[in-house]
Amino acid sequence: MKKIVVTGAGGFIAGHLVKELLKEGYTVRAVDIKPLNEWYQVFSDAENLVLDLRLRENCCQAVNGFNEVFNLAADMGGMGFIENNKAACMISVLINTHLLIASRDCGIDRFFYASSACVYNGDKQTDPNNPGLKEADAYPALAEDGYGWEKLFGERMCRHFMEDFGLITRVARFHNVYGPFGTYDGGREKAPVAICRKVIEASITGNKEITIWGDGHQTRSFMYIGDSIKGIIDIMYSNIEEPINLGSSEMVSINQLVDIVEDIAGYKLERKYDLNAPRGVRGRNSDNTLIKEYLNWEPSIPLVKGIEITYDWIKEQMAEGSKDKKEINKFNN
């Protein structure tokens, strides 16, 4: 039976990944820098370690005796966070570098790296009507400052460890991921959950106004967490040696995203646009040609369905009076 390390396990995506791997019967070591009481999901049948993976010796402790690594650890958040914390985002390069070295030295068989659509050339994202970013659009390199460059460097490290040392590496470029059991407040949240929270707060307080960062015409695609987890696992165990998009091709504007949340809430708001707020690129979407060719699959859960599930979860947490409730799951196979 495979023994799998998941890093960043106290976070949103990796927490769901741990749950799925346990469900499939694997032995899982879950690792995160945060204290256990700050993890979004904790599973009693995983080995849960609190380690700072920026330190090489901790990476050796994390992977020693195991077979595979899913590296989802990084200091990151939504656009507001990454635009104001570029150095902190860049320091995450130590995590992937030290994990790769430890994986090579400890005989890890297979290594997954969570990259980002922020690696893509910014000049290809100036039009809201983005036709979809192909994997080749990462070069010539003009990545998102800070976070995007860290991810692009991490991709190159994976490639060269595979070429030079024979470590099997797989890289997925995540587009926006959303769903339950993640942050929706505090500064690291991303657009779908932030808008859900704002609409819920307004409906509770009777406020009739919502502030939107930018002019609302900027476009993105948003992938539900269930699709993300399937994609991660399928890519890990595929023959795809190059970085590949993992994202929905259902592109919407931020204004359209607000429309969806308002319809779910049954609560309409007057929109106030903050043109000085962080807004990122004008248009970003995932071209899924390659993943369909390789896997005969692409993320497909409709945005309306996923947002409704997410909205209900955030509303429940807020109703319980905890803005960032950390739920302890007792998962038994």
Tab-separated table of C-alpha atoms in Angstrom:
chain	number	residue	atom	x	y	z
A	1	MET	CA	0.000	0.000	0.000
A	2	LYS	CA	1.367	3.389	-0.977
A	3	LYS	CA	2.403	5.841	1.702
A	4	ILE	CA	1.721	9.413	0.599
A	5	VAL	CA	2.845	12.778	1.961
A	6	VAL	CA	0.549	15.777	1.444
A	7	THR	CA	2.042	19.177	2.232
A	8	GLY	CA	-0.047	22.252	2.892
A	9	ALA	CA	-2.531	19.812	4.424
A	10	GLY	CA	-3.939	22.383	6.832
A	11	GLY	CA	-5.065	24.469	3.882
A	12	PHE	CA	-8.075	24.360	1.609
A	13	ILE	CA	-7.204	22.180	-1.401
A	14	ALA	CA	-4.754	19.880	0.360
A	15	GLY	CA	-7.217	19.219	3.171
A	16	HIS	CA	-9.716	17.889	0.652
A	17	LEU	CA	-6.933	15.871	-1.003
A	18	VAL	CA	-6.020	14.203	2.295
A	19	LYS	CA	-9.656	13.227	2.761
A	20	GLU	CA	-9.834	11.638	-0.699
A	21	LEU	CA	-6.552	9.728	-0.345
A	22	LEU	CA	-7.655	8.336	3.012
A	23	LYS	CA	-10.951	7.332	1.456
A	24	GLU	CA	-9.012	5.384	-1.185
A	25	GLY	CA	-7.193	3.500	1.567
A	26	TYR	CA	-3.729	5.048	1.390
A	27	THR	CA	-1.479	5.774	4.355
A	28	VAL	CA	-1.237	9.560	4.529
A	29	ARG	CA	1.184	11.884	6.288
A	30	ALA	CA	-0.342	15.387	6.397
A	31	VAL	CA	2.072	18.302	6.902
A	32	ASP	CA	1.516	22.021	7.442
A	33	ILE	CA	3.252	24.935	9.164
A	34	LYS	CA	0.100	26.016	11.016
A	35	PRO	CA	-0.820	24.666	14.474
A	36	LEU	CA	-3.322	21.810	14.212
A	37	ASN	CA	-6.119	23.925	15.670
A	38	GLU	CA	-5.785	26.240	12.648
A	39	TRP	CA	-6.094	23.506	10.010
A	40	TYR	CA	-9.336	23.639	8.020
A	41	GLN	CA	-9.709	19.877	8.175
A	42	VAL	CA	-7.923	17.403	10.451
A	43	PHE	CA	-8.254	13.638	10.035
A	44	SER	CA	-7.504	11.342	12.936
A	45	ASP	CA	-6.395	8.456	10.733
A	46	ALA	CA	-3.683	10.514	9.033
A	47	GLU	CA	-0.280	11.193	10.577
A	48	ASN	CA	-0.463	14.948	11.167
A	49	LEU	CA	2.814	16.866	11.444
A	50	VAL	CA	3.412	20.571	12.108
A	51	LEU	CA	6.615	21.494	10.255
A	52	ASP	CA	8.117	24.564	8.583
A	53	LEU	CA	9.019	23.141	5.179
A	54	ARG	CA	11.129	26.139	4.268
A	55	LEU	CA	13.795	24.328	6.329
A	56	ARG	CA	15.577	21.489	4.550
A	57	GLU	CA	15.841	19.234	7.609
A	58	ASN	CA	12.068	19.401	8.084
A	59	CYS	CA	11.514	18.338	4.487
A	60	CYS	CA	13.636	15.251	5.109
A	61	GLN	CA	11.531	14.448	8.184
A	62	ALA	CA	8.345	14.977	6.184
A	63	VAL	CA	9.117	12.569	3.326
A	64	ASN	CA	11.361	9.956	4.937
A	65	GLY	CA	9.899	6.459	4.782
A	66	PHE	CA	7.129	7.375	2.334
A	67	ASN	CA	6.653	6.703	-1.395
A	68	GLU	CA	5.024	9.781	-2.946
A	69	VAL	CA	4.637	13.513	-2.336
A	70	PHE	CA	1.846	15.926	-3.226
A	71	ASN	CA	3.314	19.389	-2.647
A	72	LEU	CA	0.581	21.972	-2.166
A	73	ALA	CA	2.406	24.039	0.459
A	74	ALA	CA	2.905	27.758	-0.257
A	75	ASP	CA	2.459	31.144	1.369
A	76	MET	CA	-0.313	32.541	-0.818
A	77	GLY	CA	-3.842	33.909	-1.034
A	78	GLY	CA	-6.091	35.958	-3.261
A	79	MET	CA	-5.031	38.933	-5.371
A	80	GLY	CA	-5.039	41.279	-2.404
A	81	PHE	CA	-2.512	39.085	-0.632
A	82	ILE	CA	-0.147	38.241	-3.483
A	83	GLU	CA	0.088	41.830	-4.724
A	84	ASN	CA	1.110	43.043	-1.267
A	85	ASN	CA	3.305	40.130	-0.153
A	86	LYS	CA	5.605	39.434	-3.088
A	87	ALA	CA	8.667	38.590	-0.975
A	88	ALA	CA	6.678	36.217	1.251
A	89	CYS	CA	5.353	34.465	-1.862
A	90	MET	CA	8.851	34.168	-3.324
A	91	ILE	CA	10.225	32.604	-0.141
A	92	SER	CA	7.965	29.598	-0.832
A	93	VAL	CA	10.554	28.636	-3.453
A	94	LEU	CA	12.462	27.112	-0.526
A	95	ILE	CA	9.612	24.687	0.173
A	96	ASN	CA	9.562	23.080	-3.252
A	97	THR	CA	13.349	23.155	-3.627
A	98	HIS	CA	13.991	21.466	-0.291
A	99	LEU	CA	11.172	18.977	-0.813
A	100	LEU	CA	12.622	17.965	-4.175
A	101	ILE	CA	16.079	17.489	-2.655
A	102	ALA	CA	14.618	15.474	0.221
A	103	SER	CA	12.528	13.399	-2.202
A	104	ARG	CA	15.593	12.604	-4.279
A	105	ASP	CA	17.662	11.692	-1.235
A	106	CYS	CA	14.919	9.636	0.464
A	107	GLY	CA	13.924	7.639	-2.606
A	108	ILE	CA	10.510	9.152	-3.299
A	109	ASP	CA	8.965	7.544	-6.410
A	110	ARG	CA	6.632	10.293	-7.618
A	111	PHE	CA	6.227	14.011	-6.861
A	112	PHE	CA	3.305	16.374	-7.602
A	113	TYR	CA	3.745	20.149	-7.670
A	114	ALA	CA	0.846	22.595	-7.466
A	115	SER	CA	1.680	25.456	-9.815
A	116	SER	CA	-0.610	28.310	-10.858
A	117	ALA	CA	-2.079	30.130	-13.836
A	118	CYS	CA	-0.151	33.106	-12.450
A	119	VAL	CA	2.855	31.755	-14.379
A	120	TYR	CA	1.323	32.904	-17.667
A	121	ASN	CA	2.676	35.823	-19.662
A	122	GLY	CA	0.844	38.966	-18.574
A	123	ASP	CA	0.794	40.359	-22.112
A	124	LYS	CA	-1.523	37.490	-23.077
A	125	GLN	CA	-4.062	38.488	-20.400
A	126	THR	CA	-4.906	42.100	-21.274
A	127	ASP	CA	-8.291	41.383	-22.914
A	128	PRO	CA	-11.338	40.359	-20.822
A	129	ASN	CA	-12.382	38.159	-23.743
A	130	ASN	CA	-9.454	35.821	-23.201
A	131	PRO	CA	-9.780	32.824	-25.548
A	132	GLY	CA	-8.028	30.571	-23.051
A	133	LEU	CA	-4.407	30.243	-22.011
A	134	LYS	CA	-2.516	27.377	-23.605
A	135	GLU	CA	0.341	25.764	-21.720
A	136	ALA	CA	2.833	27.270	-24.194
A	137	ASP	CA	1.672	30.773	-23.212
A	138	ALA	CA	3.919	30.713	-20.139
A	139	TYR	CA	6.817	31.619	-22.442
A	140	PRO	CA	8.394	34.020	-23.178
A	141	ALA	CA	8.203	34.412	-19.420
A	142	LEU	CA	6.367	37.395	-17.949
A	143	ALA	CA	4.744	35.845	-14.886
A	144	GLU	CA	2.743	37.514	-12.112
A	145	ASP	CA	5.291	39.420	-10.045
A	146	GLY	CA	6.340	37.486	-6.945
A	147	TYR	CA	3.948	34.545	-6.710
A	148	GLY	CA	3.912	33.745	-10.442
A	149	TRP	CA	7.696	33.755	-10.730
A	150	GLU	CA	8.011	31.498	-7.687
A	151	LYS	CA	5.657	29.005	-9.307
A	152	LEU	CA	7.427	29.165	-12.666
A	153	PHE	CA	10.778	28.520	-10.975
A	154	GLY	CA	9.221	25.595	-9.109
A	155	GLU	CA	8.063	24.104	-12.414
A	156	ARG	CA	11.598	24.300	-13.807
A	157	MET	CA	13.013	22.637	-10.697
A	158	CYS	CA	10.586	19.737	-11.113
A	159	ARG	CA	11.566	19.370	-14.770
A	160	HIS	CA	15.279	19.289	-14.037
A	161	PHE	CA	14.968	16.881	-11.099
A	162	MET	CA	13.146	14.532	-13.456
A	163	GLU	CA	15.781	14.981	-16.186
A	164	ASP	CA	18.848	14.807	-13.953
A	165	PHE	CA	17.817	12.463	-11.133
A	166	GLY	CA	14.949	10.391	-12.529
A	167	LEU	CA	12.414	11.613	-9.980
A	168	ILE	CA	8.987	11.355	-11.620
A	169	THR	CA	7.398	14.807	-11.318
A	170	ARG	CA	3.962	16.027	-12.339
A	171	VAL	CA	2.920	19.693	-12.474
A	172	ALA	CA	-0.597	21.165	-12.622
A	173	ARG	CA	-1.248	24.863	-13.230
A	174	PHE	CA	-4.221	25.637	-11.020
A	175	HIS	CA	-6.753	28.214	-12.075
A	176	ASN	CA	-9.004	29.611	-9.322
A	177	VAL	CA	-10.319	26.921	-6.958
A	178	TYR	CA	-13.270	27.441	-4.594
A	179	GLY	CA	-15.527	25.431	-2.317
A	180	PRO	CA	-16.235	24.633	1.360
A	181	PHE	CA	-13.593	24.249	4.092
A	182	GLY	CA	-11.352	27.146	3.168
A	183	THR	CA	-10.742	30.763	4.075
A	184	TYR	CA	-13.427	33.287	3.178
A	185	ASP	CA	-12.236	36.213	5.321
A	186	GLY	CA	-9.064	37.746	6.690
A	187	GLY	CA	-7.261	38.894	3.544
A	188	ARG	CA	-6.221	35.646	1.845
A	189	GLU	CA	-9.617	34.757	0.396
A	190	LYS	CA	-10.276	34.643	-3.356
A	191	ALA	CA	-13.079	36.222	-5.353
A	192	PRO	CA	-15.837	33.546	-5.237
A	193	VAL	CA	-15.810	33.137	-1.459
A	194	ALA	CA	-15.167	36.842	-0.829
A	195	ILE	CA	-18.252	37.762	-2.844
A	196	CYS	CA	-20.316	35.095	-1.091
A	197	ARG	CA	-19.249	36.532	2.266
A	198	LYS	CA	-19.985	40.122	1.236
A	199	VAL	CA	-23.480	39.252	0.000
A	200	ILE	CA	-24.238	37.243	3.152
A	201	GLU	CA	-22.997	40.091	5.368
A	202	ALA	CA	-25.141	42.568	3.458
A	203	SER	CA	-28.245	40.398	3.731
A	204	ILE	CA	-27.710	40.007	7.479
A	205	THR	CA	-27.102	43.697	8.171
A	206	GLY	CA	-29.536	45.085	5.624
A	207	ASN	CA	-26.754	46.835	3.749
A	208	LYS	CA	-27.624	47.514	0.092
A	209	GLU	CA	-24.111	48.098	-1.262
A	210	ILE	CA	-21.227	45.838	-2.283
A	211	THR	CA	-17.685	46.938	-3.093
A	212	ILE	CA	-16.094	45.254	-6.089
A	213	TRP	CA	-12.367	45.434	-6.783
A	214	GLY	CA	-11.780	46.875	-10.250
A	215	ASP	CA	-14.503	47.668	-12.762
A	216	GLY	CA	-16.099	44.215	-12.601
A	217	HIS	CA	-15.373	43.452	-16.268
A	218	GLN	CA	-12.202	41.463	-15.549
A	219	THR	CA	-12.720	37.779	-16.305
A	220	ARG	CA	-11.635	34.525	-14.689
A	221	SER	CA	-12.572	30.855	-14.567
A	222	PHE	CA	-13.413	29.181	-11.268
A	223	MET	CA	-13.009	25.465	-10.559
A	224	TYR	CA	-14.988	23.664	-7.851
A	225	ILE	CA	-12.918	21.742	-5.317
A	226	GLY	CA	-14.339	18.343	-6.343
A	227	ASP	CA	-13.066	18.821	-9.902
A	228	SER	CA	-9.729	20.013	-8.559
A	229	ILE	CA	-9.163	16.894	-6.451
A	230	LYS	CA	-10.006	14.542	-9.328
A	231	GLY	CA	-7.662	16.462	-11.608
A	232	ILE	CA	-4.791	16.405	-9.106
A	233	ILE	CA	-4.979	12.636	-8.677
A	234	ASP	CA	-5.454	11.904	-12.383
A	235	ILE	CA	-2.499	14.122	-13.350
A	236	MET	CA	-0.270	12.624	-10.648
A	237	TYR	CA	-0.722	9.104	-12.002
A	238	SER	CA	-0.690	10.043	-15.692
A	239	ASN	CA	2.133	10.094	-18.233
A	240	ILE	CA	1.939	13.890	-18.577
A	241	GLU	CA	5.509	15.099	-18.174
A	242	GLU	CA	4.944	18.803	-18.945
A	243	PRO	CA	3.017	21.344	-16.832
A	244	ILE	CA	-0.693	21.230	-17.647
A	245	ASN	CA	-3.716	23.431	-17.004
A	246	LEU	CA	-6.111	22.383	-14.263
A	247	GLY	CA	-9.044	24.751	-14.420
A	248	SER	CA	-12.575	25.268	-15.668
A	249	SER	CA	-13.029	26.706	-19.148
A	250	GLU	CA	-16.292	28.383	-18.024
A	251	MET	CA	-15.127	32.012	-18.034
A	252	VAL	CA	-17.167	34.715	-16.282
A	253	SER	CA	-16.673	38.349	-15.395
A	254	ILE	CA	-16.607	39.451	-11.775
A	255	ASN	CA	-19.903	41.236	-12.423
A	256	GLN	CA	-21.411	37.954	-13.630
A	257	LEU	CA	-20.055	36.198	-10.543
A	258	VAL	CA	-21.817	38.766	-8.351
A	259	ASP	CA	-25.018	38.166	-10.348
A	260	ILE	CA	-24.806	34.449	-9.566
A	261	VAL	CA	-24.308	34.982	-5.838
A	262	GLU	CA	-27.106	37.566	-5.670
A	263	ASP	CA	-29.476	35.135	-7.385
A	264	ILE	CA	-28.589	32.386	-4.897
A	265	ALA	CA	-29.094	34.777	-1.974
A	266	GLY	CA	-32.216	36.381	-3.413
A	267	TYR	CA	-30.684	39.719	-2.461
A	268	LYS	CA	-29.728	42.483	-4.911
A	269	LEU	CA	-27.078	45.082	-4.163
A	270	GLU	CA	-25.872	48.383	-5.540
A	271	ARG	CA	-22.334	47.972	-6.828
A	272	LYS	CA	-19.511	50.288	-5.861
A	273	TYR	CA	-16.305	49.840	-7.864
A	274	ASP	CA	-12.911	50.370	-6.230
A	275	LEU	CA	-10.576	51.100	-9.135
A	276	ASN	CA	-7.579	51.428	-6.818
A	277	ALA	CA	-7.889	47.947	-5.340
A	278	PRO	CA	-5.754	44.994	-6.537
A	279	ARG	CA	-7.426	43.532	-9.603
A	280	GLY	CA	-4.845	41.362	-11.376
A	281	VAL	CA	-4.914	40.721	-15.104
A	282	ARG	CA	-7.871	41.766	-17.279
A	283	GLY	CA	-8.732	38.346	-18.626
A	284	ARG	CA	-7.752	34.776	-17.742
A	285	ASN	CA	-9.272	31.487	-18.811
A	286	SER	CA	-8.101	27.887	-19.075
A	287	ASP	CA	-7.581	26.269	-22.471
A	288	ASN	CA	-8.295	22.604	-21.737
A	289	THR	CA	-7.284	21.121	-25.069
A	290	LEU	CA	-4.305	19.234	-23.635
A	291	ILE	CA	-5.957	17.803	-20.547
A	292	LYS	CA	-8.845	16.530	-22.690
A	293	GLU	CA	-6.383	14.894	-25.066
A	294	TYR	CA	-4.397	13.239	-22.281
A	295	LEU	CA	-7.160	12.283	-19.845
A	296	ASN	CA	-10.396	12.528	-21.847
A	297	TRP	CA	-11.636	14.751	-19.009
A	298	GLU	CA	-11.751	18.369	-17.881
A	299	PRO	CA	-13.272	20.157	-14.868
A	300	SER	CA	-16.998	20.279	-15.521
A	301	ILE	CA	-18.987	21.123	-12.377
A	302	PRO	CA	-21.078	24.183	-13.353
A	303	LEU	CA	-20.189	27.403	-11.570
A	304	VAL	CA	-23.759	27.984	-10.388
A	305	LYS	CA	-23.896	24.561	-8.741
A	306	GLY	CA	-20.520	24.911	-7.047
A	307	ILE	CA	-21.169	28.456	-5.847
A	308	GLU	CA	-24.506	27.413	-4.335
A	309	ILE	CA	-22.793	24.695	-2.265
A	310	THR	CA	-20.056	27.107	-1.215
A	311	TYR	CA	-22.503	29.899	-0.375
A	312	ASP	CA	-24.539	27.596	1.865
A	313	TRP	CA	-21.403	26.447	3.713
A	314	ILE	CA	-20.140	30.002	4.311
A	315	LYS	CA	-23.589	31.101	5.433
A	316	GLU	CA	-23.675	28.253	7.944
A	317	GLN	CA	-20.260	29.201	9.343
A	318	MET	CA	-21.235	32.853	9.682
A	319	ALA	CA	-24.518	31.938	11.323
A	320	GLU	CA	-22.566	30.041	13.960
A	321	GLY	CA	-20.638	33.219	14.711
A	322	SER	CA	-17.213	32.014	13.576
A	323	LYS	CA	-15.738	33.897	10.632
A	324	ASP	CA	-13.140	31.236	9.870
A	325	LYS	CA	-14.402	28.123	11.582
A	326	LYS	CA	-11.927	25.261	11.618
A	327	GLU	CA	-13.795	21.978	11.580
A	328	ILE	CA	-12.231	18.829	12.994
A	329	ASN	CA	-13.275	15.852	10.903
A	330	LYS	CA	-13.087	12.375	12.390
A	331	PHE	CA	-12.787	10.384	9.181
A	332	ASN	CA	-12.934	6.609	9.444
A	333	ASN	CA	-12.579	4.279	6.487
